Coordinates of C-alpha atoms (C1' of nucleotides) in Angstrom, one line a residue:
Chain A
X1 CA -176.7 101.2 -39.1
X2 CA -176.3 104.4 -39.9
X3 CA -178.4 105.9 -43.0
X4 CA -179.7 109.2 -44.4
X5 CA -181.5 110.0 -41.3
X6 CA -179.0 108.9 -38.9
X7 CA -175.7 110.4 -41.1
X8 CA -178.4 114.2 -40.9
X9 CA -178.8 114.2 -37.2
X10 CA -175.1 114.1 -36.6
X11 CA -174.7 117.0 -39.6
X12 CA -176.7 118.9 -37.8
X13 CA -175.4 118.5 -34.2
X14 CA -172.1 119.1 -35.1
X15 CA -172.2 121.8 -38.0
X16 CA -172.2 124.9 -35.8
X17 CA -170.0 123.5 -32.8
X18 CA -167.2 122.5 -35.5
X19 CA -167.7 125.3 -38.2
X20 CA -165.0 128.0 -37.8
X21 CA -162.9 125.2 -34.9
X22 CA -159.3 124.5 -35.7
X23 CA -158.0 120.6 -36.0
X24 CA -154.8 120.9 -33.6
X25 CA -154.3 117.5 -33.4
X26 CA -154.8 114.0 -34.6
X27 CA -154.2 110.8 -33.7
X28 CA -155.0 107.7 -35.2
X29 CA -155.7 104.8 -33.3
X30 CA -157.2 101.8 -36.2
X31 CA -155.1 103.1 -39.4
X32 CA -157.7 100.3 -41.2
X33 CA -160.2 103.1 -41.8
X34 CA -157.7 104.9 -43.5
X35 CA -156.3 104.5 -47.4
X36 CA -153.3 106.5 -46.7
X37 CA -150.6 106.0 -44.0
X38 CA -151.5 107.8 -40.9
X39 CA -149.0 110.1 -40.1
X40 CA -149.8 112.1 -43.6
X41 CA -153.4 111.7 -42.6
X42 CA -152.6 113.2 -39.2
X43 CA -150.2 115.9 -41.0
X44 CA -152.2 116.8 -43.1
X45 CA -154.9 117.8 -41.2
X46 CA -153.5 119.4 -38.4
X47 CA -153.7 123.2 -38.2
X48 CA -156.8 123.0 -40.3
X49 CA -160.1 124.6 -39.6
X50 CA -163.3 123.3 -40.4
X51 CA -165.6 125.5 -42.7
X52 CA -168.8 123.1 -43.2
X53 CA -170.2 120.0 -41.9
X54 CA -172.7 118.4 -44.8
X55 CA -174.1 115.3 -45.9
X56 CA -174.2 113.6 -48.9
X57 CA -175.9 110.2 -49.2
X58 CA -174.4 108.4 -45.6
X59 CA -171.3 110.1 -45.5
X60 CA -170.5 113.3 -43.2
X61 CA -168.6 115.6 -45.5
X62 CA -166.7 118.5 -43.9
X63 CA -164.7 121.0 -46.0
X64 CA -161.4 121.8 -44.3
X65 CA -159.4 124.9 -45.2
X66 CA -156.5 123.6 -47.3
X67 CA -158.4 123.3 -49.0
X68 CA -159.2 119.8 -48.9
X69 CA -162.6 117.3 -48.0
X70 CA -163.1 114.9 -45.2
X71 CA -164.9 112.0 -45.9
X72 CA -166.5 109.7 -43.3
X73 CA -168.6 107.0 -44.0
X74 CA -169.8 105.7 -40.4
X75 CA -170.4 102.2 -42.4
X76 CA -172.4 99.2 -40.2
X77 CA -171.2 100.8 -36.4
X78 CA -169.3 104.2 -36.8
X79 CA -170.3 107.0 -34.7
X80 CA -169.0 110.2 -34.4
X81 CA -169.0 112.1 -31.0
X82 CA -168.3 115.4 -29.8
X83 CA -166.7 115.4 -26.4
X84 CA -166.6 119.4 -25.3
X85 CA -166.6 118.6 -21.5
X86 CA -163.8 118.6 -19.4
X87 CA -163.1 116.5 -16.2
X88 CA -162.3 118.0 -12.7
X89 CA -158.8 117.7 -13.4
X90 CA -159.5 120.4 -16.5
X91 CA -158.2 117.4 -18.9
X92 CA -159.8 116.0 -21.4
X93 CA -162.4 112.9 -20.6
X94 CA -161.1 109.1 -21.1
X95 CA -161.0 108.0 -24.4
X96 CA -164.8 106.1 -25.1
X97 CA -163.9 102.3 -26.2
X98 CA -163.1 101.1 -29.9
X99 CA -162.0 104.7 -30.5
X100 CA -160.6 105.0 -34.3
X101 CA -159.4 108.0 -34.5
X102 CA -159.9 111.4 -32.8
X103 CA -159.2 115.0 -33.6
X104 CA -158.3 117.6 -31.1
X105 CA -159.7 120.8 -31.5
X106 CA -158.9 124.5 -30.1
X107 CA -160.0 125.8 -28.4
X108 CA -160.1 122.6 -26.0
X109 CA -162.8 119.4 -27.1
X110 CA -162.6 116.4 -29.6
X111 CA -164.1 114.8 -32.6
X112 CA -164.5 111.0 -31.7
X113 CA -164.5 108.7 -34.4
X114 CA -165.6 105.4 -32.9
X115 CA -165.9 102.0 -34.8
X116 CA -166.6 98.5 -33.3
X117 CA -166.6 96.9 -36.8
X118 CA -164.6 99.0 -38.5
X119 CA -166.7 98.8 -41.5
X120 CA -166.3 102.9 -42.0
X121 CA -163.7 104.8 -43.9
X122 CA -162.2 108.0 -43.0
X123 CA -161.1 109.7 -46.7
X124 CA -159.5 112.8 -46.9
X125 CA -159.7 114.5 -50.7
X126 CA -159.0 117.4 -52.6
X127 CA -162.0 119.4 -54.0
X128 CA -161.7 117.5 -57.4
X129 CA -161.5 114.0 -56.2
X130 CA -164.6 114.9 -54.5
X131 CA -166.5 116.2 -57.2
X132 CA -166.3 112.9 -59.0
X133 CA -166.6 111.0 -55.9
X134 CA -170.1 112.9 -55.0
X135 CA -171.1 112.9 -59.1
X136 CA -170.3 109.0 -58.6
X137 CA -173.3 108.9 -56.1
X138 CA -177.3 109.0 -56.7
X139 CA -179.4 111.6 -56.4
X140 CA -180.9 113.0 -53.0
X141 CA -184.1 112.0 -51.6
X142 CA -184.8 114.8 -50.1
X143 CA -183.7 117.1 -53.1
X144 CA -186.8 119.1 -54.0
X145 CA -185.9 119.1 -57.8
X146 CA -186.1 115.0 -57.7
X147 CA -189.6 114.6 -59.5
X148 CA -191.3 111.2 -59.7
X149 CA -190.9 111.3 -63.6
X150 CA -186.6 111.0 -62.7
X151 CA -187.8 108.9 -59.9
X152 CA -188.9 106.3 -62.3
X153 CA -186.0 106.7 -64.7
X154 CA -183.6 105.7 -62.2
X155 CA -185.5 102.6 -61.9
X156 CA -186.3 102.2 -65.8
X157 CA -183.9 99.3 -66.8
X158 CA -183.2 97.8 -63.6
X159 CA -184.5 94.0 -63.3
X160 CA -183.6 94.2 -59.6
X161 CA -185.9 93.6 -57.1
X162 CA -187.1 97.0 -55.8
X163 CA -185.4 96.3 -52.3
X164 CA -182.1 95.8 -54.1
X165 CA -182.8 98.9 -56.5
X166 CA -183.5 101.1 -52.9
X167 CA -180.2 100.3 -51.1
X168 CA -177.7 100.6 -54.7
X169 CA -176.2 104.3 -53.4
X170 CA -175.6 104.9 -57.6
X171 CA -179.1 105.2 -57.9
X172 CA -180.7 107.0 -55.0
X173 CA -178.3 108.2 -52.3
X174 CA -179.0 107.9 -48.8
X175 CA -181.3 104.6 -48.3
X176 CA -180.1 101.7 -46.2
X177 CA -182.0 98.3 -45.2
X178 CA -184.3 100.1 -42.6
X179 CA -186.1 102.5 -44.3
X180 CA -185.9 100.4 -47.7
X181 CA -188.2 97.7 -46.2
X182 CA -190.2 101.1 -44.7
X183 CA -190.0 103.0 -47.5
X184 CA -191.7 99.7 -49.7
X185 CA -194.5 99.0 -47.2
X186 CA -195.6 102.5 -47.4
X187 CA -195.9 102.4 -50.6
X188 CA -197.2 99.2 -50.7
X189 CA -195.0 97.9 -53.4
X190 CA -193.6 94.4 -53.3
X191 CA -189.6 94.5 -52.0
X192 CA -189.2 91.7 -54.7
X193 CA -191.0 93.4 -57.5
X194 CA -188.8 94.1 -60.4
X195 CA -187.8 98.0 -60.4
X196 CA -187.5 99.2 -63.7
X197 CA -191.7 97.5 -64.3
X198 CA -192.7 100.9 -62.0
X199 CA -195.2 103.1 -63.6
X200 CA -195.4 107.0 -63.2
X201 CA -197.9 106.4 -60.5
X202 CA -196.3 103.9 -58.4
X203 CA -192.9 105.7 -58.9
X204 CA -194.6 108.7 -57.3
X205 CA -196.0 107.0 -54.5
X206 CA -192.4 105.6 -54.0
X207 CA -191.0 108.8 -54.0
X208 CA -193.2 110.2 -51.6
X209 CA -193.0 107.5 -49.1
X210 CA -189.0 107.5 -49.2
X211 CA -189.1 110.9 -48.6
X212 CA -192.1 110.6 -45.8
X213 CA -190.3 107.8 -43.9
X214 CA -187.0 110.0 -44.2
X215 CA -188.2 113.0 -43.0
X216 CA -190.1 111.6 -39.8
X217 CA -187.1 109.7 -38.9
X218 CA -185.0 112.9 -39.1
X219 CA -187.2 114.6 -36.8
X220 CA -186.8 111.3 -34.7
X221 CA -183.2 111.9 -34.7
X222 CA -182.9 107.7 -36.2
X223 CA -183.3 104.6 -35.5
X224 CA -181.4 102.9 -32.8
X225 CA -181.2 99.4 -33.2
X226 CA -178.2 98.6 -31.3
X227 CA -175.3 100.9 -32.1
X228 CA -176.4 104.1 -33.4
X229 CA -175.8 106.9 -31.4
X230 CA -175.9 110.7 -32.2
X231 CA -172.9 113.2 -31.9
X232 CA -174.1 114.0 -28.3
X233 CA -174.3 110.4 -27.6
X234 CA -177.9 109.3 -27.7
X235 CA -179.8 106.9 -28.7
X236 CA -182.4 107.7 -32.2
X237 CA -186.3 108.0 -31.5
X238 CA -187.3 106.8 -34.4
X239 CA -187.6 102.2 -33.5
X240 CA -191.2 102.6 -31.9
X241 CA -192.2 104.2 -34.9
X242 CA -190.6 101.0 -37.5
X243 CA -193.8 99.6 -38.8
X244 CA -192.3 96.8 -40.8
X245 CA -188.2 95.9 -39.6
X246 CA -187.3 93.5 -37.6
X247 CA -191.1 92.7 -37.6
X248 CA -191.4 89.3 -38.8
X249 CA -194.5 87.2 -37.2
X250 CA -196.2 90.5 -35.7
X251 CA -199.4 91.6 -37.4
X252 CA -199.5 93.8 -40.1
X253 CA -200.1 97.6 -38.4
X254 CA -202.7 98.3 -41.6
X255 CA -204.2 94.9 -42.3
X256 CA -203.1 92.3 -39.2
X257 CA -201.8 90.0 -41.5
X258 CA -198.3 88.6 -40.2
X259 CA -195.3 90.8 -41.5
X260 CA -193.1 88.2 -43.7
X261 CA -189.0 88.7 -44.0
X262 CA -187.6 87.6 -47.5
X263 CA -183.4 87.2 -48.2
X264 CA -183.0 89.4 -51.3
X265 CA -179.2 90.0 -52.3
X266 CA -178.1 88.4 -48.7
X267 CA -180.2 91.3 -46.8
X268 CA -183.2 91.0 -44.9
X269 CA -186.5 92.8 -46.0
X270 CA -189.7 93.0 -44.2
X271 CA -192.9 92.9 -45.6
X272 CA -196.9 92.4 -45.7
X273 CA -197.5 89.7 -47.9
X274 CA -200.9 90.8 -48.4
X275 CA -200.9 95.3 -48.5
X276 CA -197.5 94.9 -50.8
X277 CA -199.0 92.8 -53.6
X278 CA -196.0 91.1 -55.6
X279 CA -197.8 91.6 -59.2
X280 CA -197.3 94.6 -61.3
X281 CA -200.7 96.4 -61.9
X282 CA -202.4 94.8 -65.5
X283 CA -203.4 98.8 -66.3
X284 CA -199.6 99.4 -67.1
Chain B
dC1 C1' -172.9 96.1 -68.4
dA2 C1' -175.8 94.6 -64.7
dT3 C1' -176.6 91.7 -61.1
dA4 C1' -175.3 88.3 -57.5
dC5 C1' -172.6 87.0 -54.0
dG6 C1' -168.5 86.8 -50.8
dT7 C1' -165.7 89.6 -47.7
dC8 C1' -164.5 92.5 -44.0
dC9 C1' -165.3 92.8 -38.6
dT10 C1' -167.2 92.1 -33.9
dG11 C1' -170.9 91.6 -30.4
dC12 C1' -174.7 89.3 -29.4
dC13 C1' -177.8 85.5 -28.6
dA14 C1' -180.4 81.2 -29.8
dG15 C1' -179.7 76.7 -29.2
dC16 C1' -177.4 72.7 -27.7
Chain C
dT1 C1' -174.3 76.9 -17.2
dG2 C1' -171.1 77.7 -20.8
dC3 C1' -169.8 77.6 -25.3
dT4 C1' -170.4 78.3 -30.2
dG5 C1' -172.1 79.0 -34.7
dG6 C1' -174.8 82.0 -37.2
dC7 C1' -176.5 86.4 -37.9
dA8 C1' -176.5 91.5 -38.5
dG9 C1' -175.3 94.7 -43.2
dG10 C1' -172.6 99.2 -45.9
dA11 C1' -169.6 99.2 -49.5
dC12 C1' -166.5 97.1 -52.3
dG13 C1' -164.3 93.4 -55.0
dT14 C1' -164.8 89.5 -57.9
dA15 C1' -167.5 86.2 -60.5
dT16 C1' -171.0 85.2 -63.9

DNA sequence: CATACGTCCTGCCAGC
DNA sequence: TGCTGGCAGGACGTAT
């Protein structure tokens, strides 16, 4: 499931082999991922050139000339691949399976968008609609100007459980069930504890261990559970390094105790019952 | 308004 | 051994 860290590596694989390329063609091959019919999308874009590849939250965004903004959100199993090999026959390679759409570029390669589950959206946008669309969105994680004094006011109010609070993309952009159960156990706050009861301290150490958990997974290039790949193709480093998901039953890696999972808003957290006390401190 | 929950979609796998 | 029901969850729509 591709989040922040996943949604980076592919921003940065593709940025310089797409900045500056033309769109020559497009075909669409599962029109669901669309909200417009696809031979505008496909006019549209052809004879367009790519001038940025950026993220924002989970979504690639990459400014076309036009101008206009493509959107792709890679939802639960999108991937997006960058096929600049040729075959002996000097065509283009076979077309990988559950391809969605793909855009051929010039000078020669293609932009695969691939989708098993088709839970990703392909939007294409004018600067404006964008604008909103982004302002729509929480802040960045990673944004050095986010300070743990905002941290805690976009928490203040919330009677959420934290876990719930993590993943709403309103609040903070970016964070998926992965590194919300990561994020939690690092800093040893309860998934279930109610968000906006966070004081100054614990809002900081929250902060901090977002943006720690975010960072070393970037340089991991993700987490591959089962269907994330990068733009090249491969598989993220980051699983080995999970300390909590998908942990249920194996001991605790600070304090042995058996990692617990818990249901909160039909999503699956993991947890140490006993380093991620549920209580809010008395001192607050 | 905020929160909870169902829905989409398909592959996988535990359990019968 | 083969089949099947349930599970996985990002984002959105609807219900409360």
């Amino acid at each position: 499931m591709p989040e922040l860290p996943e949604v980076e590596t592919i921003v940065r694989q593709l940025a310089e082999p797409l900045s500056g390329r033309l769109i020559a063609a497009v075909e669409v091959h599962r029109p669901d991922l669309l909200r417009e019919p696809p031979e505008l999308f496909c006019r549209a874009l052809a004879g367009c050139r790519v001038q940025s590849v950026t993220r924002r939250g989970k979504n690639v965004v990459l400014r076309l000339s036009g101008p206009q903004v493509l959107l792709v959100n890679l939802g639960m199993t999108g991937r997006l691949l960058l096929d600049e090999t040729l075959d002996e026959t000097g065509s283009p390679r076979e077309a990988p399976p559950y391809l969605c759409v793909s855009f051929s570029l010039a000078p020669g390669g293609t932009l695969h968008y691939v989708d098993v589950r088709r839970f990703g959206r392909i939007l294409r946008l004018s600067e404006g609609e964008w604008k909103i669309e982004s302002g729509r969105l929480g802040a960045e994680p990673l944004d050095p100007r986010l300070s743990a004094e905002r941290m805690k006011e976009l928490l203040r109010g919330s009677r959420a459980p934290l876990h719930s609070c993590l993943l709403d993309q309103h609040r903070l952009a970016g964070i998926g069930n992965i590194y919300a159960s990561e994020s939690l156990f690092r800093a040893r706050l309860h998934p279930r504890r109610e968000a906006g009861s966070l004081n100054l301290r614990e809002s900081e150490a929250l902060l901090d261990a977002v943006r720690a958990v975010l960072q070393e997974a970037i340089r991991a290039r993700g987490t591959t559970i089962r269907d994330y790949r990068t733009a090249t193709g491969d598989e993220g480093g980051f699983g080995p390094a999970l300390q909590v998901y998908g942990h249920q039953g194996d001991p605790c890696p600070r304090c042995k105790t058996p990692i617990q999972r818990l249901v909160l808003a039909n999503r699956s957290a993991f947890y140490c019952p006993s380093c991620q006390r549920q209580e809010p401190p008395s001192d607050s």
